[in-house]
Amino acid sequence: MKTLKYILAASLLLATSLAAYPQNYIPSEENLAARKEFSRERFGIFLHWGIYASYAQGEWYLNTGELDAGIYSKAASGFYPANYDASAWVKAFKDAGAEYVTITSRHHDGFSMFDTKVSDYDIVDATPFGRDVIAELARACHSEGLDLHFYYSILDWMREDYPVGNSGRKTGRRTDRQDYGHYFEFMKAQCKELMDNYAPVRALWFDGYWDQPSSFDWRMPEFYRYLHSLHPELMIGNNHHILPIEGEDFQMFEKDFPGQNTTGFAPDQKVSESLPLEMCQTMNHTWGYSVKDQDYKSVGELVRTLARCVSMDTNLLLNIGPMANGELPGAALERLEGIGKWMRANSESVKGCGPGPVDGQDWGVSTAPSEGDGRTFYLHVFKAPEGSLDIQVPVKSRVKEVTALDGGAPLPFTKARKAATLSIVLPEIPADTDYVVKVTLR
């Protein structure tokens, strides 16, 4: 991912770049089916894992630490995640209610976490571990029915053929060998390996477009056409903070809900009206493992973030930074367990759902099944109002029942036959939670 100081300038330069791209892409039927499945799942796990975990300073440490690339890369010779167990990871994700996994196949430091034939700077050839961790994760995901997505950085702080951009300027690499055409072919070869060797792969998640000025031609539509020609069903997304480019199949938002810009990453990003949406968010503050960042969000905050995403017709991609020894941080596992407990009681209000009939309020949000007869919706109560919970429902709708989704206990309610206000009497609700109310209309 990225840091703010490199994005603020790039965002302004990129804001108008979309105008150069005509929208002629027609997705395949398989691609449209994948989009629909993706939107139904609502919850995925993001994994930022690479040799940067050995430094335990986050995934940008090569850049932020102003390290020499040759010295930094020596971490590969000591990278040995002895406790890595892909099956245990995937079980923890599935128990938490996640439906898909997105993992960094290659980040900005240029190290490939898969067995690539177009570089020796990878997990199999450059480390004593010698195992293809991506292959093991792919097998575990496929075995447990979780869909697999790959994050892939289109910028590289190590390779000399990558044109020097806004970041990675102090890594000591030569600058007289920049050749984007050569680098472009390298990316095509690696992405083909990812799709072919770890199939089925549902999506590629690109990052780094913001590293170059708006005048730079990334040749993204050409890149996407190539990928879709190999796998028409493949979903493509790009974390560029502008409107989707021709050939993209979903739109993502970094640490922000769609249409918001609290991070400063995307001052001009508009929300697509036709593509599936996804918000990526960290459990703590950093993407890659950082030993000093133990400020994890509570389970309550994380499930409320998930509910807000669903109420905005958006998926939540929740990040974990695994440690260098192959373990998931204990704090992350605790959050997964807590989310799983909440999901086992309340997933009906998340999976297969989208925006509900009640706009977001001080007390919370609403969700509803994306497909159905429109007679059911859910109220996610984050903070109980004083007295009864009063909401507006269609005037002609008669309420059949109101229950707590967890356990099904009936909740007292009143609604005048011709009035639009439904008043619900709530029990005492604990702090830092998401208490879900199910409303069924006649």
Short mmCIF file of C-alpha atoms in Angstrom, two decimals:
data_model
loop_
_atom_site.label_atom_id
_atom_site.label_comp_id
_atom_site.label_asym_id
_atom_site.label_seq_id
_atom_site.Cartn_x
_atom_site.Cartn_y
_atom_site.Cartn_z
CA MET A 1 0.00 0.00 0.00
CA LYS A 2 1.20 3.54 0.38
CA THR A 3 2.01 6.51 2.60
CA LEU A 4 0.23 9.84 2.37
CA LYS A 5 3.13 12.08 1.32
CA TYR A 6 3.57 10.18 -1.95
CA ILE A 7 -0.13 10.22 -2.75
CA LEU A 8 -1.32 13.78 -2.29
CA ALA A 9 0.59 15.12 -5.29
CA ALA A 10 -0.06 12.07 -7.45
CA SER A 11 -3.82 12.14 -6.77
CA LEU A 12 -4.19 15.60 -8.31
CA LEU A 13 -2.18 14.60 -11.37
CA LEU A 14 -4.18 11.42 -11.91
CA ALA A 15 -7.64 12.84 -11.33
CA THR A 16 -8.22 13.74 -14.96
CA SER A 17 -6.32 10.87 -16.57
CA LEU A 18 -9.44 8.74 -17.07
CA ALA A 19 -10.56 10.92 -19.96
CA ALA A 20 -7.93 9.28 -22.16
CA TYR A 21 -9.52 5.85 -21.84
CA PRO A 22 -12.55 4.93 -23.95
CA GLN A 23 -14.98 2.51 -22.33
CA ASN A 24 -15.32 -0.26 -24.92
CA TYR A 25 -14.82 -3.28 -22.65
CA ILE A 26 -17.63 -5.84 -22.67
CA PRO A 27 -17.28 -8.34 -19.81
CA SER A 28 -17.94 -12.03 -20.43
CA GLU A 29 -20.91 -13.85 -18.91
CA GLU A 30 -18.47 -15.68 -16.62
CA ASN A 31 -17.03 -12.36 -15.50
CA LEU A 32 -20.47 -10.96 -14.72
CA ALA A 33 -21.24 -14.12 -12.73
CA ALA A 34 -17.98 -13.65 -10.78
CA ARG A 35 -18.92 -10.04 -10.01
CA LYS A 36 -22.30 -11.14 -8.68
CA GLU A 37 -20.74 -13.84 -6.50
CA PHE A 38 -18.16 -11.36 -5.22
CA SER A 39 -20.86 -8.87 -4.24
CA ARG A 40 -22.80 -11.53 -2.35
CA GLU A 41 -19.82 -12.57 -0.23
CA ARG A 42 -19.22 -9.14 1.36
CA PHE A 43 -16.24 -10.15 3.55
CA GLY A 44 -12.68 -11.02 2.57
CA ILE A 45 -9.25 -11.21 4.20
CA PHE A 46 -6.27 -9.19 2.93
CA LEU A 47 -2.74 -10.46 3.59
CA HIS A 48 0.36 -8.26 3.28
CA TRP A 49 3.25 -10.70 3.58
CA GLY A 50 6.78 -10.56 2.23
CA ILE A 51 10.40 -10.41 3.33
CA TYR A 52 9.63 -7.00 4.83
CA ALA A 53 8.06 -8.97 7.70
CA SER A 54 11.63 -9.82 8.76
CA TYR A 55 12.26 -6.15 9.52
CA ALA A 56 8.87 -5.86 11.30
CA GLN A 57 8.59 -2.22 10.20
CA GLY A 58 5.74 -2.46 7.69
CA GLU A 59 5.68 -3.15 3.96
CA TRP A 60 7.17 0.25 2.97
CA TYR A 61 10.35 -0.16 5.02
CA LEU A 62 12.70 -0.31 2.02
CA ASN A 63 11.45 3.17 1.08
CA THR A 64 10.73 4.76 4.46
CA GLY A 65 13.98 3.43 5.94
CA GLU A 66 15.87 4.78 2.91
CA LEU A 67 17.66 1.47 2.64
CA ASP A 68 19.97 0.28 -0.09
CA ALA A 69 18.14 -2.34 -2.17
CA GLY A 70 21.12 -4.69 -2.21
CA ILE A 71 21.35 -4.70 1.57
CA TYR A 72 17.57 -4.91 2.05
CA SER A 73 17.32 -7.92 -0.26
CA LYS A 74 19.63 -9.94 2.00
CA ALA A 75 16.58 -10.47 4.21
CA ALA A 76 15.54 -13.09 1.66
CA SER A 77 18.50 -15.31 2.60
CA GLY A 78 17.21 -15.43 6.17
CA PHE A 79 13.48 -15.64 5.46
CA TYR A 80 12.27 -18.95 6.90
CA PRO A 81 8.62 -18.94 8.03
CA ALA A 82 8.90 -22.24 9.87
CA ASN A 83 5.45 -21.97 11.49
CA TYR A 84 3.56 -21.30 8.27
CA ASP A 85 0.46 -23.47 8.00
CA ALA A 86 -1.78 -22.41 5.13
CA SER A 87 -4.58 -24.77 6.21
CA ALA A 88 -4.65 -23.24 9.70
CA TRP A 89 -4.73 -19.73 8.22
CA VAL A 90 -7.62 -20.54 5.92
CA LYS A 91 -9.55 -22.27 8.70
CA ALA A 92 -9.24 -19.12 10.82
CA PHE A 93 -10.47 -16.98 7.91
CA LYS A 94 -13.39 -19.29 7.17
CA ASP A 95 -14.39 -19.52 10.84
CA ALA A 96 -14.47 -15.72 10.89
CA GLY A 97 -17.03 -15.76 8.07
CA ALA A 98 -14.72 -14.62 5.27
CA GLU A 99 -15.46 -15.86 1.76
CA TYR A 100 -12.28 -14.90 -0.09
CA VAL A 101 -8.59 -14.14 0.41
CA THR A 102 -6.39 -11.52 -1.28
CA ILE A 103 -2.64 -11.95 -0.74
CA THR A 104 0.35 -9.89 -1.88
CA SER A 105 1.99 -11.97 -4.60
CA ARG A 106 4.54 -9.17 -5.12
CA HIS A 107 4.78 -5.85 -3.32
CA HIS A 108 6.70 -2.66 -4.14
CA ASP A 109 10.00 -4.15 -2.92
CA GLY A 110 9.90 -6.45 -5.95
CA PHE A 111 10.09 -9.75 -4.05
CA SER A 112 7.77 -12.43 -5.45
CA MET A 113 6.04 -14.66 -2.89
CA PHE A 114 5.44 -17.32 -5.54
CA ASP A 115 7.58 -19.57 -7.73
CA THR A 116 8.11 -17.36 -10.77
CA LYS A 117 10.21 -18.39 -13.76
CA VAL A 118 11.02 -14.83 -14.87
CA SER A 119 12.98 -13.85 -11.75
CA ASP A 120 15.13 -15.55 -9.12
CA TYR A 121 14.10 -12.98 -6.52
CA ASP A 122 11.30 -15.13 -5.14
CA ILE A 123 10.28 -17.31 -2.20
CA VAL A 124 11.51 -20.55 -3.79
CA ASP A 125 14.82 -19.46 -5.30
CA ALA A 126 16.03 -16.74 -2.93
CA THR A 127 15.16 -18.12 0.52
CA PRO A 128 16.27 -21.18 2.51
CA PHE A 129 12.58 -21.96 3.04
CA GLY A 130 12.27 -22.98 -0.60
CA ARG A 131 8.51 -23.59 -0.48
CA ASP A 132 5.90 -21.90 -2.64
CA VAL A 133 3.73 -20.34 0.06
CA ILE A 134 1.25 -19.06 -2.53
CA ALA A 135 0.73 -22.59 -3.89
CA GLU A 136 0.05 -23.88 -0.39
CA LEU A 137 -2.41 -21.08 0.32
CA ALA A 138 -4.12 -21.64 -3.03
CA ARG A 139 -4.62 -25.34 -2.25
CA ALA A 140 -6.01 -24.54 1.18
CA CYS A 141 -8.41 -21.92 -0.19
CA HIS A 142 -9.63 -24.19 -2.95
CA SER A 143 -10.10 -27.04 -0.47
CA GLU A 144 -12.19 -24.91 1.88
CA GLY A 145 -14.18 -23.12 -0.82
CA LEU A 146 -12.65 -19.66 -0.36
CA ASP A 147 -12.08 -17.63 -3.50
CA LEU A 148 -8.52 -16.53 -4.23
CA HIS A 149 -7.39 -13.05 -5.29
CA PHE A 150 -3.84 -11.80 -5.86
CA TYR A 151 -2.51 -8.35 -5.01
CA TYR A 152 0.19 -7.40 -7.53
CA SER A 153 2.33 -4.26 -7.41
CA ILE A 154 2.86 -2.61 -10.78
CA LEU A 155 5.66 -0.47 -9.35
CA ASP A 156 9.03 -1.85 -8.30
CA TRP A 157 11.70 -0.22 -6.13
CA MET A 158 14.31 -2.83 -7.11
CA ARG A 159 14.15 -3.53 -10.83
CA GLU A 160 16.24 -1.23 -13.01
CA ASP A 161 13.83 -1.45 -15.97
CA TYR A 162 10.99 0.09 -13.95
CA PRO A 163 10.85 3.87 -14.64
CA VAL A 164 11.67 5.73 -11.42
CA GLY A 165 8.53 7.28 -10.02
CA ASN A 166 7.55 9.31 -6.96
CA SER A 167 8.72 6.69 -4.45
CA GLY A 168 11.71 4.39 -4.05
CA ARG A 169 14.24 7.01 -5.13
CA LYS A 170 16.91 6.18 -2.55
CA THR A 171 17.30 2.42 -2.99
CA GLY A 172 20.61 2.71 -4.86
CA ARG A 173 19.45 1.11 -8.11
CA ARG A 174 20.85 2.25 -11.47
CA THR A 175 18.67 4.70 -13.36
CA ASP A 176 20.18 4.36 -16.85
CA ARG A 177 18.34 1.13 -17.68
CA GLN A 178 14.74 2.26 -17.40
CA ASP A 179 12.64 0.46 -20.01
CA TYR A 180 8.90 0.28 -19.38
CA GLY A 181 8.31 -1.86 -22.48
CA HIS A 182 10.59 -4.53 -21.01
CA TYR A 183 9.04 -4.16 -17.57
CA PHE A 184 5.55 -4.38 -19.09
CA GLU A 185 6.39 -7.78 -20.59
CA PHE A 186 7.73 -8.90 -17.21
CA MET A 187 4.42 -8.02 -15.55
CA LYS A 188 2.45 -9.84 -18.25
CA ALA A 189 4.55 -12.96 -17.73
CA GLN A 190 4.17 -12.92 -13.95
CA CYS A 191 0.42 -12.33 -14.02
CA LYS A 192 0.01 -15.17 -16.51
CA GLU A 193 1.90 -17.41 -14.08
CA LEU A 194 -0.39 -16.39 -11.24
CA MET A 195 -3.54 -17.10 -13.22
CA ASP A 196 -2.34 -20.35 -14.78
CA ASN A 197 -0.38 -21.94 -11.94
CA TYR A 198 -2.74 -21.25 -9.03
CA ALA A 199 -6.11 -21.55 -10.76
CA PRO A 200 -8.85 -20.88 -10.17
CA VAL A 201 -7.98 -17.25 -9.44
CA ARG A 202 -10.98 -14.94 -9.33
CA ALA A 203 -9.31 -11.51 -9.24
CA LEU A 204 -6.12 -9.52 -9.65
CA TRP A 205 -5.77 -6.49 -7.35
CA PHE A 206 -3.26 -3.99 -8.76
CA ASP A 207 -1.49 -1.24 -6.83
CA GLY A 208 1.11 1.44 -7.63
CA TYR A 209 -0.51 3.38 -10.48
CA TRP A 210 -0.28 6.52 -8.36
CA ASP A 211 3.56 6.32 -8.43
CA GLN A 212 3.79 7.95 -11.87
CA PRO A 213 2.58 11.35 -13.18
CA SER A 214 -0.57 11.58 -15.30
CA SER A 215 1.54 11.91 -18.45
CA PHE A 216 2.92 8.40 -17.98
CA ASP A 217 1.28 5.72 -20.13
CA TRP A 218 0.90 2.57 -18.06
CA ARG A 219 -0.86 0.88 -21.02
CA MET A 220 -3.46 -0.45 -18.61
CA PRO A 221 -6.28 -1.07 -21.15
CA GLU A 222 -3.80 -3.09 -23.22
CA PHE A 223 -2.68 -4.96 -20.11
CA TYR A 224 -6.27 -5.74 -19.14
CA ARG A 225 -7.17 -6.91 -22.65
CA TYR A 226 -4.26 -9.33 -22.51
CA LEU A 227 -5.33 -10.73 -19.13
CA HIS A 228 -8.98 -11.06 -20.15
CA SER A 229 -7.94 -12.79 -23.39
CA LEU A 230 -6.35 -15.51 -21.27
CA HIS A 231 -9.05 -15.68 -18.62
CA PRO A 232 -12.27 -13.84 -19.59
CA GLU A 233 -13.78 -14.61 -16.19
CA LEU A 234 -10.98 -12.81 -14.32
CA MET A 235 -11.98 -9.79 -12.26
CA ILE A 236 -9.52 -6.88 -12.41
CA GLY A 237 -9.27 -3.97 -9.99
CA ASN A 238 -6.71 -1.21 -9.52
CA ASN A 239 -6.01 0.87 -6.42
CA HIS A 240 -5.44 4.07 -8.41
CA HIS A 241 -7.98 6.33 -6.65
CA ILE A 242 -9.66 7.48 -9.85
CA LEU A 243 -12.73 6.26 -11.70
CA PRO A 244 -12.27 2.75 -13.13
CA ILE A 245 -10.24 2.43 -16.31
CA GLU A 246 -11.47 0.44 -19.30
CA GLY A 247 -11.19 -3.26 -18.52
CA GLU A 248 -11.63 -3.04 -14.74
CA ASP A 249 -14.30 -5.14 -13.07
CA PHE A 250 -14.49 -3.75 -9.53
CA GLN A 251 -13.53 -0.57 -7.73
CA MET A 252 -11.69 -0.39 -4.44
CA PHE A 253 -11.29 2.27 -1.78
CA GLU A 254 -8.31 2.40 0.58
CA LYS A 255 -9.11 2.92 4.26
CA ASP A 256 -12.25 4.87 3.34
CA PHE A 257 -15.87 4.17 2.64
CA PRO A 258 -16.91 4.91 -0.96
CA GLY A 259 -17.21 8.63 -1.61
CA GLN A 260 -15.21 9.62 1.46
CA ASN A 261 -11.66 10.96 1.67
CA THR A 262 -10.58 10.97 5.29
CA THR A 263 -7.13 9.64 4.31
CA GLY A 264 -6.37 12.27 1.66
CA PHE A 265 -5.52 9.51 -0.82
CA ALA A 266 -8.42 10.18 -3.18
CA PRO A 267 -9.64 13.80 -3.20
CA ASP A 268 -11.30 13.42 -6.61
CA GLN A 269 -12.30 9.75 -6.67
CA LYS A 270 -15.88 9.21 -7.77
CA VAL A 271 -17.90 6.08 -7.07
CA SER A 272 -18.75 3.80 -9.97
CA GLU A 273 -22.48 3.29 -10.48
CA SER A 274 -22.10 -0.07 -12.19
CA LEU A 275 -19.16 -2.00 -10.71
CA PRO A 276 -18.90 -3.98 -7.45
CA LEU A 277 -17.22 -1.99 -4.68
CA GLU A 278 -14.67 -2.97 -2.05
CA MET A 279 -13.14 -1.13 0.90
CA CYS A 280 -9.79 -2.35 2.26
CA GLN A 281 -9.01 -1.61 5.89
CA THR A 282 -6.35 -2.57 8.42
CA MET A 283 -6.96 -4.25 11.77
CA ASN A 284 -4.41 -1.91 13.33
CA HIS A 285 -2.72 0.91 11.37
CA THR A 286 -0.16 -0.80 9.12
CA TRP A 287 -0.54 -3.27 6.26
CA GLY A 288 2.64 -5.31 6.62
CA TYR A 289 3.63 -6.62 10.06
CA SER A 290 4.97 -3.92 12.37
CA VAL A 291 6.22 -4.92 15.80
CA LYS A 292 5.51 -1.45 17.19
CA ASP A 293 1.93 -1.25 15.92
CA GLN A 294 -0.17 -3.10 18.46
CA ASP A 295 -3.08 -0.65 18.34
CA TYR A 296 -5.71 -3.03 17.00
CA LYS A 297 -9.30 -2.03 16.43
CA SER A 298 -11.83 -3.79 18.64
CA VAL A 299 -14.07 -6.58 17.37
CA GLY A 300 -17.02 -4.22 17.78
CA GLU A 301 -15.43 -1.56 15.58
CA LEU A 302 -14.56 -4.12 12.93
CA VAL A 303 -18.06 -5.61 12.70
CA ARG A 304 -19.54 -2.12 12.58
CA THR A 305 -17.19 -1.34 9.69
CA LEU A 306 -18.42 -4.47 7.94
CA ALA A 307 -22.07 -3.47 8.49
CA ARG A 308 -21.43 0.06 7.18
CA CYS A 309 -19.79 -1.42 4.08
CA VAL A 310 -22.77 -3.66 3.38
CA SER A 311 -25.15 -0.73 3.90
CA MET A 312 -23.18 1.07 1.16
CA ASP A 313 -23.27 -1.93 -1.21
CA THR A 314 -19.58 -2.55 -0.56
CA ASN A 315 -17.36 -5.46 0.45
CA LEU A 316 -14.92 -5.25 3.35
CA LEU A 317 -11.38 -6.54 2.70
CA LEU A 318 -9.85 -6.74 6.18
CA ASN A 319 -6.06 -6.81 6.37
CA ILE A 320 -3.67 -8.90 8.45
CA GLY A 321 0.14 -8.63 8.34
CA PRO A 322 1.60 -12.10 9.03
CA MET A 323 4.89 -12.34 10.91
CA ALA A 324 8.20 -13.51 9.46
CA ASN A 325 7.91 -16.86 11.27
CA GLY A 326 4.72 -17.67 9.36
CA GLU A 327 2.30 -17.00 12.19
CA LEU A 328 -0.65 -14.64 12.20
CA PRO A 329 -0.35 -12.13 15.08
CA GLY A 330 -2.19 -13.21 18.19
CA ALA A 331 -4.19 -9.96 18.28
CA ALA A 332 -5.37 -10.61 14.71
CA LEU A 333 -6.46 -14.14 15.58
CA GLU A 334 -8.41 -12.81 18.57
CA ARG A 335 -10.23 -10.36 16.27
CA LEU A 336 -10.99 -13.12 13.79
CA GLU A 337 -12.47 -15.25 16.56
CA GLY A 338 -14.63 -12.37 17.75
CA ILE A 339 -15.83 -11.53 14.25
CA GLY A 340 -16.62 -15.21 13.67
CA LYS A 341 -18.73 -15.38 16.81
CA TRP A 342 -20.72 -12.32 15.68
CA MET A 343 -21.03 -13.64 12.12
CA ARG A 344 -22.39 -17.01 13.21
CA ALA A 345 -25.33 -15.18 14.77
CA ASN A 346 -25.70 -12.30 12.32
CA SER A 347 -24.30 -13.26 8.89
CA GLU A 348 -27.85 -13.33 7.52
CA SER A 349 -27.73 -9.52 7.64
CA VAL A 350 -24.40 -9.39 5.76
CA LYS A 351 -23.99 -12.10 3.16
CA GLY A 352 -26.13 -11.56 0.10
CA CYS A 353 -27.21 -8.20 1.46
CA GLY A 354 -26.90 -4.58 0.38
CA PRO A 355 -28.36 -1.22 1.44
CA GLY A 356 -31.52 -1.34 3.55
CA PRO A 357 -34.51 1.01 3.40
CA VAL A 358 -33.31 3.22 6.26
CA ASP A 359 -30.47 5.66 5.63
CA GLY A 360 -27.56 5.76 8.07
CA GLN A 361 -28.44 7.38 11.39
CA ASP A 362 -26.64 8.27 14.61
CA TRP A 363 -27.70 4.89 15.99
CA GLY A 364 -26.47 2.81 13.03
CA VAL A 365 -27.33 1.56 9.53
CA SER A 366 -29.70 -0.81 7.76
CA THR A 367 -29.14 -3.68 5.33
CA ALA A 368 -31.46 -5.89 3.31
CA PRO A 369 -31.22 -8.98 1.07
CA SER A 370 -30.14 -7.96 -2.43
CA GLU A 371 -32.53 -10.50 -3.86
CA GLY A 372 -35.92 -11.35 -2.42
CA ASP A 373 -39.42 -10.06 -1.97
CA GLY A 374 -38.43 -6.90 -0.09
CA ARG A 375 -40.25 -7.94 3.06
CA THR A 376 -37.16 -8.29 5.27
CA PHE A 377 -34.53 -5.81 6.37
CA TYR A 378 -32.05 -5.48 9.22
CA LEU A 379 -31.22 -2.65 11.59
CA HIS A 380 -27.61 -2.60 12.79
CA VAL A 381 -27.77 -0.73 16.08
CA PHE A 382 -24.35 0.56 17.09
CA LYS A 383 -25.58 2.87 19.81
CA ALA A 384 -29.04 2.51 21.25
CA PRO A 385 -31.00 5.78 21.31
CA GLU A 386 -32.74 6.89 24.45
CA GLY A 387 -36.24 5.48 24.67
CA SER A 388 -37.45 3.52 21.66
CA LEU A 389 -35.77 3.15 18.28
CA ASP A 390 -37.96 5.09 15.84
CA ILE A 391 -37.47 4.51 12.12
CA GLN A 392 -39.32 5.42 8.95
CA VAL A 393 -40.79 2.60 6.85
CA PRO A 394 -43.04 2.73 3.78
CA VAL A 395 -46.48 3.99 4.82
CA LYS A 396 -48.37 1.05 3.30
CA SER A 397 -46.11 -1.58 4.86
CA ARG A 398 -47.54 -3.57 7.73
CA VAL A 399 -45.04 -5.08 10.15
CA LYS A 400 -45.35 -8.79 10.80
CA GLU A 401 -42.66 -9.16 13.44
CA VAL A 402 -39.54 -7.60 14.92
CA THR A 403 -36.89 -9.85 16.46
CA ALA A 404 -33.31 -9.85 17.64
CA LEU A 405 -31.36 -11.61 14.90
CA ASP A 406 -29.11 -13.27 17.46
CA GLY A 407 -31.40 -15.76 19.18
CA GLY A 408 -34.68 -14.66 17.58
CA ALA A 409 -36.21 -13.09 20.69
CA PRO A 410 -39.28 -10.97 19.78
CA LEU A 411 -38.96 -7.23 20.41
CA PRO A 412 -41.95 -5.06 21.34
CA PHE A 413 -42.94 -2.59 18.62
CA THR A 414 -45.72 -0.23 17.62
CA LYS A 415 -46.71 1.11 14.24
CA ALA A 416 -49.86 3.00 13.50
CA ARG A 417 -51.75 1.59 10.51
CA LYS A 418 -51.36 4.79 8.46
CA ALA A 419 -48.16 6.17 10.02
CA ALA A 420 -44.67 5.74 8.63
CA THR A 421 -42.92 5.53 11.99
CA LEU A 422 -42.06 2.16 13.48
CA SER A 423 -41.10 2.28 17.16
CA ILE A 424 -39.07 -0.61 18.55
CA VAL A 425 -38.32 -1.21 22.23
CA LEU A 426 -34.74 -2.43 22.53
CA PRO A 427 -33.18 -4.37 25.40
CA GLU A 428 -30.09 -3.03 27.12
CA ILE A 429 -27.34 -3.13 24.51
CA PRO A 430 -23.67 -3.48 25.49
CA ALA A 431 -21.22 -0.83 24.38
CA ASP A 432 -18.90 -1.43 21.43
CA THR A 433 -21.20 -3.79 19.55
CA ASP A 434 -23.49 -4.19 16.56
CA TYR A 435 -26.89 -5.37 17.76
CA VAL A 436 -28.92 -6.54 14.78
CA VAL A 437 -32.70 -6.25 14.63
CA LYS A 438 -34.65 -8.17 11.99
CA VAL A 439 -37.81 -6.55 10.68
CA THR A 440 -40.28 -8.63 8.68
CA LEU A 441 -43.12 -6.95 6.82
CA ARG A 442 -46.40 -8.58 5.87
#
